[in-house]
PDB file of C-alpha atoms in Angstrom:
ATOM      1  CA  UNK A  77      11.003 -20.260 -37.019  1.00  0.00           C
ATOM      2  CA  UNK A  78       8.549 -18.379 -39.193  1.00  0.00           C
ATOM      3  CA  UNK A  79       7.101 -14.961 -38.379  1.00  0.00           C
ATOM      4  CA  UNK A  80       3.321 -14.544 -38.293  1.00  0.00           C
ATOM      5  CA  UNK A  81       1.624 -13.575 -41.519  1.00  0.00           C
ATOM      6  CA  UNK A  82       1.211  -9.751 -41.475  1.00  0.00           C
ATOM      7  CA  UNK A  83      -2.464  -8.901 -40.888  1.00  0.00           C
ATOM      8  CA  UNK A  84      -4.315  -6.709 -43.357  1.00  0.00           C
ATOM      9  CA  UNK A  85      -4.964  -3.356 -41.731  1.00  0.00           C
ATOM     10  CA  UNK A  86      -8.395  -2.150 -42.717  1.00  0.00           C
ATOM     11  CA  UNK A  87     -11.352  -0.470 -41.119  1.00  0.00           C
ATOM     12  CA  UNK A  88     -13.709  -2.371 -38.795  1.00  0.00           C
ATOM     13  CA  UNK A  89     -15.948  -4.259 -39.123  1.00  0.00           C
ATOM     14  CA  UNK A  90     -14.652  -5.664 -42.425  1.00  0.00           C
ATOM     15  CA  UNK A  91     -11.406  -6.766 -40.767  1.00  0.00           C
ATOM     16  CA  UNK A  92     -13.096  -9.551 -38.808  1.00  0.00           C
ATOM     17  CA  UNK A  93     -14.964 -10.664 -41.922  1.00  0.00           C
ATOM     18  CA  UNK A  94     -11.561 -11.094 -43.550  1.00  0.00           C
ATOM     19  CA  UNK A  95     -10.532 -13.402 -40.714  1.00  0.00           C
ATOM     20  CA  UNK A  96     -13.535 -15.660 -41.222  1.00  0.00           C
ATOM     21  CA  UNK A  97     -13.025 -15.766 -44.964  1.00  0.00           C
ATOM     22  CA  UNK A  98      -9.318 -16.556 -44.595  1.00  0.00           C
ATOM     23  CA  UNK A  99      -9.987 -19.367 -42.116  1.00  0.00           C
ATOM     24  CA  UNK A 100     -12.411 -20.959 -44.574  1.00  0.00           C
ATOM     25  CA  UNK A 101     -10.021 -20.563 -47.498  1.00  0.00           C
ATOM     26  CA  UNK A 102      -6.839 -21.725 -45.714  1.00  0.00           C
ATOM     27  CA  UNK A 103      -7.884 -24.049 -42.863  1.00  0.00           C
ATOM     28  CA  UNK A 104      -4.489 -25.707 -42.283  1.00  0.00           C
ATOM     29  CA  UNK A 105      -2.043 -22.813 -41.796  1.00  0.00           C
ATOM     30  CA  UNK A 106       0.519 -23.781 -39.081  1.00  0.00           C
ATOM     31  CA  UNK A 107       0.188 -22.107 -35.698  1.00  0.00           C
ATOM     32  CA  UNK A 108       2.742 -19.486 -34.647  1.00  0.00           C
ATOM     33  CA  UNK A 109       4.417 -19.489 -31.210  1.00  0.00           C
ATOM     34  CA  UNK A 110       6.649 -17.022 -29.428  1.00  0.00           C
ATOM     35  CA  UNK A 111       6.099 -13.964 -31.638  1.00  0.00           C
ATOM     36  CA  UNK A 112       3.418 -12.160 -29.632  1.00  0.00           C
ATOM     37  CA  UNK A 113       3.209 -11.306 -25.934  1.00  0.00           C
ATOM     38  CA  UNK A 114       0.930  -9.439 -23.543  1.00  0.00           C
ATOM     39  CA  UNK A 115       2.785  -7.632 -20.780  1.00  0.00           C
ATOM     40  CA  UNK A 116       1.550  -6.914 -17.256  1.00  0.00           C
ATOM     41  CA  UNK A 117       0.423  -3.417 -18.239  1.00  0.00           C
ATOM     42  CA  UNK A 118      -1.813  -4.632 -21.045  1.00  0.00           C
ATOM     43  CA  UNK A 119       0.515  -3.794 -23.919  1.00  0.00           C
ATOM     44  CA  UNK A 120       0.837  -6.126 -26.894  1.00  0.00           C
ATOM     45  CA  UNK A 121       4.446  -6.808 -27.854  1.00  0.00           C
ATOM     46  CA  UNK A 122       5.906  -8.234 -31.045  1.00  0.00           C
ATOM     47  CA  UNK A 123       8.867 -10.506 -30.361  1.00  0.00           C
ATOM     48  CA  UNK A 124      11.189 -10.941 -33.310  1.00  0.00           C
ATOM     49  CA  UNK A 125      13.823 -13.666 -33.504  1.00  0.00           C
ATOM     50  CA  UNK A 126      16.345 -11.573 -31.537  1.00  0.00           C
ATOM     51  CA  UNK A 127      13.834 -10.989 -28.719  1.00  0.00           C
ATOM     52  CA  UNK A 128      12.993 -14.683 -28.641  1.00  0.00           C
ATOM     53  CA  UNK A 129      16.656 -15.707 -28.428  1.00  0.00           C
ATOM     54  CA  UNK A 130      17.187 -13.256 -25.561  1.00  0.00           C
ATOM     55  CA  UNK A 131      13.817 -14.115 -23.951  1.00  0.00           C
ATOM     56  CA  UNK A 132      13.121 -10.369 -24.065  1.00  0.00           C
ATOM     57  CA  UNK A 133       9.681  -8.721 -23.885  1.00  0.00           C
ATOM     58  CA  UNK A 134       9.746  -7.471 -27.474  1.00  0.00           C
ATOM     59  CA  UNK A 135       8.659  -4.197 -29.069  1.00  0.00           C
ATOM     60  CA  UNK A 136       5.426  -2.457 -28.094  1.00  0.00           C
ATOM     61  CA  UNK A 137       2.737  -2.460 -30.759  1.00  0.00           C
ATOM     62  CA  UNK A 138       1.451   1.076 -31.242  1.00  0.00           C
ATOM     63  CA  UNK A 139      -0.485   0.871 -34.508  1.00  0.00           C
ATOM     64  CA  UNK A 140      -4.084   1.445 -33.389  1.00  0.00           C
ATOM     65  CA  UNK A 141      -5.612  -0.551 -36.255  1.00  0.00           C
ATOM     66  CA  UNK A 142      -3.397  -3.553 -35.544  1.00  0.00           C
ATOM     67  CA  UNK A 143      -3.997  -3.360 -31.778  1.00  0.00           C
ATOM     68  CA  UNK A 144      -7.743  -3.154 -32.355  1.00  0.00           C
ATOM     69  CA  UNK A 145      -7.581  -6.152 -34.691  1.00  0.00           C
ATOM     70  CA  UNK A 146      -5.760  -8.213 -32.054  1.00  0.00           C
ATOM     71  CA  UNK A 147      -8.203  -7.151 -29.340  1.00  0.00           C
ATOM     72  CA  UNK A 148     -11.235  -8.234 -31.333  1.00  0.00           C
ATOM     73  CA  UNK A 149      -9.783 -11.586 -32.354  1.00  0.00           C
ATOM     74  CA  UNK A 150      -8.276 -12.672 -29.025  1.00  0.00           C
ATOM     75  CA  UNK A 151      -9.411 -16.164 -27.985  1.00  0.00           C
ATOM     76  CA  UNK A 152      -8.371 -19.249 -26.023  1.00  0.00           C
ATOM     77  CA  UNK A 153      -8.151 -22.907 -26.990  1.00  0.00           C
ATOM     78  CA  UNK A 154      -9.018 -26.100 -25.132  1.00  0.00           C
ATOM     79  CA  UNK A 155      -5.561 -26.185 -23.482  1.00  0.00           C
ATOM     80  CA  UNK A 156      -5.988 -22.773 -21.867  1.00  0.00           C
ATOM     81  CA  UNK A 157      -3.593 -21.158 -24.337  1.00  0.00           C
ATOM     82  CA  UNK A 158      -4.546 -17.701 -25.586  1.00  0.00           C
ATOM     83  CA  UNK A 159      -4.042 -16.656 -29.176  1.00  0.00           C
ATOM     84  CA  UNK A 160      -4.774 -13.982 -31.745  1.00  0.00           C
ATOM     85  CA  UNK A 161      -6.578 -15.288 -34.829  1.00  0.00           C
ATOM     86  CA  UNK A 162      -4.609 -13.563 -37.583  1.00  0.00           C
ATOM     87  CA  UNK A 163      -6.518 -14.465 -40.708  1.00  0.00           C
ATOM     88  CA  UNK A 164      -6.075 -18.237 -41.118  1.00  0.00           C
ATOM     89  CA  UNK A 165      -3.273 -18.404 -38.562  1.00  0.00           C
ATOM     90  CA  UNK A 166      -3.317 -18.699 -34.775  1.00  0.00           C
ATOM     91  CA  UNK A 167      -0.617 -16.528 -33.211  1.00  0.00           C
ATOM     92  CA  UNK A 168      -0.205 -17.799 -29.652  1.00  0.00           C
ATOM     93  CA  UNK A 169       0.422 -15.242 -26.910  1.00  0.00           C
ATOM     94  CA  UNK A 170       2.989 -15.339 -24.110  1.00  0.00           C
ATOM     95  CA  UNK A 171       1.393 -13.889 -20.979  1.00  0.00           C
ATOM     96  CA  UNK A 172       3.478 -11.991 -18.454  1.00  0.00           C
ATOM     97  CA  UNK A 173       0.599 -12.163 -15.992  1.00  0.00           C
ATOM     98  CA  UNK A 174      -3.053 -13.108 -16.659  1.00  0.00           C
ATOM     99  CA  UNK A 175      -4.983 -13.411 -19.959  1.00  0.00           C
ATOM    100  CA  UNK A 176      -6.441  -9.948 -19.405  1.00  0.00           C
ATOM    101  CA  UNK A 177      -5.051  -6.792 -17.835  1.00  0.00           C
ATOM    102  CA  UNK A 178      -7.410  -4.238 -16.286  1.00  0.00           C
ATOM    103  CA  UNK A 179      -7.019  -0.535 -15.679  1.00  0.00           C
ATOM    104  CA  UNK A 180      -9.217   1.849 -13.726  1.00  0.00           C
ATOM    105  CA  UNK A 181     -11.527   4.177 -15.614  1.00  0.00           C
ATOM    106  CA  UNK A 182     -13.523   7.019 -14.006  1.00  0.00           C
ATOM    107  CA  UNK A 183     -16.649   6.268 -16.032  1.00  0.00           C
ATOM    108  CA  UNK A 184     -16.543   2.496 -16.538  1.00  0.00           C
ATOM    109  CA  UNK A 185     -14.781   1.292 -13.405  1.00  0.00           C
ATOM    110  CA  UNK A 186     -12.378  -1.320 -14.754  1.00  0.00           C
ATOM    111  CA  UNK A 187     -11.540  -1.702 -18.441  1.00  0.00           C
ATOM    112  CA  UNK A 188      -9.606  -4.562 -20.032  1.00  0.00           C
ATOM    113  CA  UNK A 189      -6.773  -4.126 -22.529  1.00  0.00           C
ATOM    114  CA  UNK A 190      -9.300  -5.165 -25.178  1.00  0.00           C
ATOM    115  CA  UNK A 191     -11.430  -2.105 -24.391  1.00  0.00           C
ATOM    116  CA  UNK A 192     -14.233  -4.045 -22.695  1.00  0.00           C
ATOM    117  CA  UNK A 193     -15.519  -2.872 -19.323  1.00  0.00           C
ATOM    118  CA  UNK A 194     -15.705  -5.287 -16.391  1.00  0.00           C
ATOM    119  CA  UNK A 195     -19.067  -5.424 -14.668  1.00  0.00           C
ATOM    120  CA  UNK A 196     -19.579  -7.043 -11.297  1.00  0.00           C
ATOM    121  CA  UNK A 197     -16.498  -8.601  -9.710  1.00  0.00           C
ATOM    122  CA  UNK A 198     -17.075 -12.177  -8.556  1.00  0.00           C
ATOM    123  CA  UNK A 199     -13.739 -12.706  -6.810  1.00  0.00           C
ATOM    124  CA  UNK A 200     -10.716 -10.641  -5.861  1.00  0.00           C
ATOM    125  CA  UNK A 201      -7.206 -11.765  -4.977  1.00  0.00           C
ATOM    126  CA  UNK A 202      -3.943 -10.248  -3.828  1.00  0.00           C
ATOM    127  CA  UNK A 203      -0.745 -12.085  -4.606  1.00  0.00           C
ATOM    128  CA  UNK A 204       2.322 -12.402  -2.467  1.00  0.00           C
ATOM    129  CA  UNK A 205       3.980 -10.010  -4.930  1.00  0.00           C
ATOM    130  CA  UNK A 206       1.360  -7.337  -4.202  1.00  0.00           C
ATOM    131  CA  UNK A 207      -0.581  -7.675  -7.467  1.00  0.00           C
ATOM    132  CA  UNK A 208      -4.371  -7.456  -7.501  1.00  0.00           C
ATOM    133  CA  UNK A 209      -6.303  -9.968  -9.620  1.00  0.00           C
ATOM    134  CA  UNK A 210     -10.053  -9.953 -10.199  1.00  0.00           C
ATOM    135  CA  UNK A 211     -12.417 -12.469 -11.734  1.00  0.00           C
ATOM    136  CA  UNK A 212     -15.608 -11.382 -13.454  1.00  0.00           C
ATOM    137  CA  UNK A 213     -17.392 -14.358 -14.991  1.00  0.00           C
ATOM    138  CA  UNK A 214     -14.935 -16.069 -17.326  1.00  0.00           C
ATOM    139  CA  UNK A 215     -12.577 -13.079 -17.344  1.00  0.00           C
ATOM    140  CA  UNK A 216      -9.473 -13.152 -15.160  1.00  0.00           C
ATOM    141  CA  UNK A 217      -7.555  -9.884 -15.089  1.00  0.00           C
ATOM    142  CA  UNK A 218      -4.582  -8.560 -13.189  1.00  0.00           C
ATOM    143  CA  UNK A 219      -4.739  -4.875 -12.392  1.00  0.00           C
ATOM    144  CA  UNK A 220      -2.167  -2.619 -14.057  1.00  0.00           C
ATOM    145  CA  UNK A 221       0.385  -1.964 -11.306  1.00  0.00           C
ATOM    146  CA  UNK A 222       0.043   1.798 -11.846  1.00  0.00           C
ATOM    147  CA  UNK A 223      -3.537   1.547 -10.522  1.00  0.00           C
ATOM    148  CA  UNK A 224      -2.883  -0.651  -7.493  1.00  0.00           C
ATOM    149  CA  UNK A 225      -2.487   2.263  -5.066  1.00  0.00           C
ATOM    150  CA  UNK A 226      -5.856   3.645  -6.147  1.00  0.00           C
ATOM    151  CA  UNK A 227      -7.546   0.275  -5.677  1.00  0.00           C
ATOM    152  CA  UNK A 228      -5.998  -0.189  -2.236  1.00  0.00           C
ATOM    153  CA  UNK A 229      -7.833   2.957  -1.124  1.00  0.00           C
ATOM    154  CA  UNK A 230     -11.126   1.086  -1.610  1.00  0.00           C
ATOM    155  CA  UNK A 231     -10.077  -1.842   0.607  1.00  0.00           C
ATOM    156  CA  UNK A 232     -10.802  -2.457   4.251  1.00  0.00           C
ATOM    157  CA  UNK A 233      -9.400  -4.893   6.806  1.00  0.00           C
ATOM    158  CA  UNK A 234     -12.002  -6.053   9.321  1.00  0.00           C
ATOM    159  CA  UNK A 235     -14.149  -3.107   8.274  1.00  0.00           C
ATOM    160  CA  UNK A 236     -11.485  -0.476   8.862  1.00  0.00           C
ATOM    161  CA  UNK A 237      -9.573   1.552   6.247  1.00  0.00           C
ATOM    162  CA  UNK A 238      -6.521  -0.370   5.097  1.00  0.00           C
ATOM    163  CA  UNK A 239      -3.188   0.872   6.444  1.00  0.00           C
ATOM    164  CA  UNK A 240       0.136  -0.048   4.819  1.00  0.00           C
ATOM    165  CA  UNK A 241       1.467  -1.952   7.834  1.00  0.00           C
ATOM    166  CA  UNK A 242      -1.813  -3.833   8.209  1.00  0.00           C
ATOM    167  CA  UNK A 243      -1.672  -4.873   4.551  1.00  0.00           C
ATOM    168  CA  UNK A 244       1.903  -6.118   4.926  1.00  0.00           C
ATOM    169  CA  UNK A 245       0.906  -8.129   7.959  1.00  0.00           C
ATOM    170  CA  UNK A 246      -2.046  -9.645   6.096  1.00  0.00           C
ATOM    171  CA  UNK A 247       0.111 -10.561   3.109  1.00  0.00           C
ATOM    172  CA  UNK A 248       2.514 -12.322   5.462  1.00  0.00           C
ATOM    173  CA  UNK A 249      -0.303 -14.508   6.781  1.00  0.00           C
ATOM    174  CA  UNK A 250      -1.842 -12.302   9.426  1.00  0.00           C
ATOM    175  CA  UNK A 251      -5.451 -12.566  10.536  1.00  0.00           C
ATOM    176  CA  UNK A 252      -8.290 -10.395   9.354  1.00  0.00           C
ATOM    177  CA  UNK A 253     -10.805 -10.147   6.541  1.00  0.00           C
ATOM    178  CA  UNK A 254      -9.605  -8.080   3.621  1.00  0.00           C
ATOM    179  CA  UNK A 255     -12.390  -6.714   1.415  1.00  0.00           C
ATOM    180  CA  UNK A 256     -12.625  -4.649  -1.746  1.00  0.00           C
ATOM    181  CA  UNK A 257     -15.472  -2.155  -1.944  1.00  0.00           C
ATOM    182  CA  UNK A 258     -16.805  -2.382  -5.512  1.00  0.00           C
ATOM    183  CA  UNK A 259     -20.124  -1.146  -6.913  1.00  0.00           C
ATOM    184  CA  UNK A 260     -21.633  -0.685  -3.461  1.00  0.00           C
ATOM    185  CA  UNK A 261     -20.776  -4.146  -2.192  1.00  0.00           C
ATOM    186  CA  UNK A 262     -17.836  -5.736  -0.411  1.00  0.00           C
ATOM    187  CA  UNK A 263     -15.906  -8.417  -2.277  1.00  0.00           C
ATOM    188  CA  UNK A 264     -13.730 -10.641  -0.088  1.00  0.00           C
ATOM    189  CA  UNK A 265     -10.055 -10.580  -1.079  1.00  0.00           C
ATOM    190  CA  UNK A 266      -8.202 -13.890  -0.981  1.00  0.00           C
ATOM    191  CA  UNK A 267      -4.482 -14.524  -0.772  1.00  0.00           C
ATOM    192  CA  UNK A 268      -3.015 -16.076  -3.907  1.00  0.00           C
ATOM    193  CA  UNK A 269       0.551 -17.127  -4.657  1.00  0.00           C
ATOM    194  CA  UNK A 270       1.599 -15.387  -7.866  1.00  0.00           C
ATOM    195  CA  UNK A 271       2.947 -18.613  -9.333  1.00  0.00           C
ATOM    196  CA  UNK A 272      -0.273 -20.490  -8.562  1.00  0.00           C
ATOM    197  CA  UNK A 273      -2.680 -18.336 -10.566  1.00  0.00           C
ATOM    198  CA  UNK A 274      -2.212 -20.058 -13.925  1.00  0.00           C
ATOM    199  CA  UNK A 275      -2.799 -23.541 -12.539  1.00  0.00           C
ATOM    200  CA  UNK A 276      -5.755 -22.499 -10.415  1.00  0.00           C
ATOM    201  CA  UNK A 277      -7.561 -20.766 -13.259  1.00  0.00           C
ATOM    202  CA  UNK A 278      -6.457 -23.017 -16.096  1.00  0.00           C
ATOM    203  CA  UNK A 279      -4.488 -20.770 -18.419  1.00  0.00           C
ATOM    204  CA  UNK A 280      -1.030 -21.167 -19.946  1.00  0.00           C
ATOM    205  CA  UNK A 281       1.459 -18.319 -19.675  1.00  0.00           C
ATOM    206  CA  UNK A 282       4.066 -19.725 -22.058  1.00  0.00           C
ATOM    207  CA  UNK A 283       2.439 -21.761 -24.823  1.00  0.00           C
ATOM    208  CA  UNK A 284       5.757 -21.639 -26.693  1.00  0.00           C
ATOM    209  CA  UNK A 285       7.298 -23.801 -23.959  1.00  0.00           C
ATOM    210  CA  UNK A 286       4.638 -26.496 -23.862  1.00  0.00           C
ATOM    211  CA  UNK A 287       5.760 -30.042 -24.580  1.00  0.00           C
ATOM    212  CA  UNK A 288       4.911 -31.017 -28.121  1.00  0.00           C
ATOM    213  CA  UNK A 289       4.666 -27.433 -29.349  1.00  0.00           C
ATOM    214  CA  UNK A 290       6.162 -26.917 -32.750  1.00  0.00           C
ATOM    215  CA  UNK A 291       7.242 -23.304 -33.254  1.00  0.00           C
ATOM    216  CA  UNK A 292       6.591 -21.851 -36.685  1.00  0.00           C
TER     217      UNK A 292
END
């Protein structure tokens, strides 16, 4: 199994120009699987061979230039697998949750791990595990669990402020219309089984485990 080619750390915007040039110069570099992951709090993690053998999360990436490079070159393929275009090489990403992770921001509302702000929310979901997932256009993002309590304060059940016991009853299949108040409108909240999200929205959490995948 081969580690991903180390990216060149340089100042934006020339870094992305380097990607395009490298792709044109070396179009047939093998894809890389298993070495990069996105955790449920929006942190990129590098998974060396030891982490892969142990199926461990890997080490947090803290280099701001490298994290910014990944954020700007984060894409998906026709299979629903997400990857980081590292020069000529695709480094496929293991997802702990959804392709994007959102956090609350006092000025911008919700911000993705890539630094982009979410605008209007089209759909909202709560999983049986208590996670909140939102869809805004083509973006599907699970909320950082540290911000769930804050988001719950904006929810109502049948028009009334949401109490803890009422939420538990709703999650267990109880009646009532759960709604998220967002940008001066109510967004209906749907129940969603945590394990069903990937299939429903067409993304792959573990591209390294797909049949026919050749790890490099």
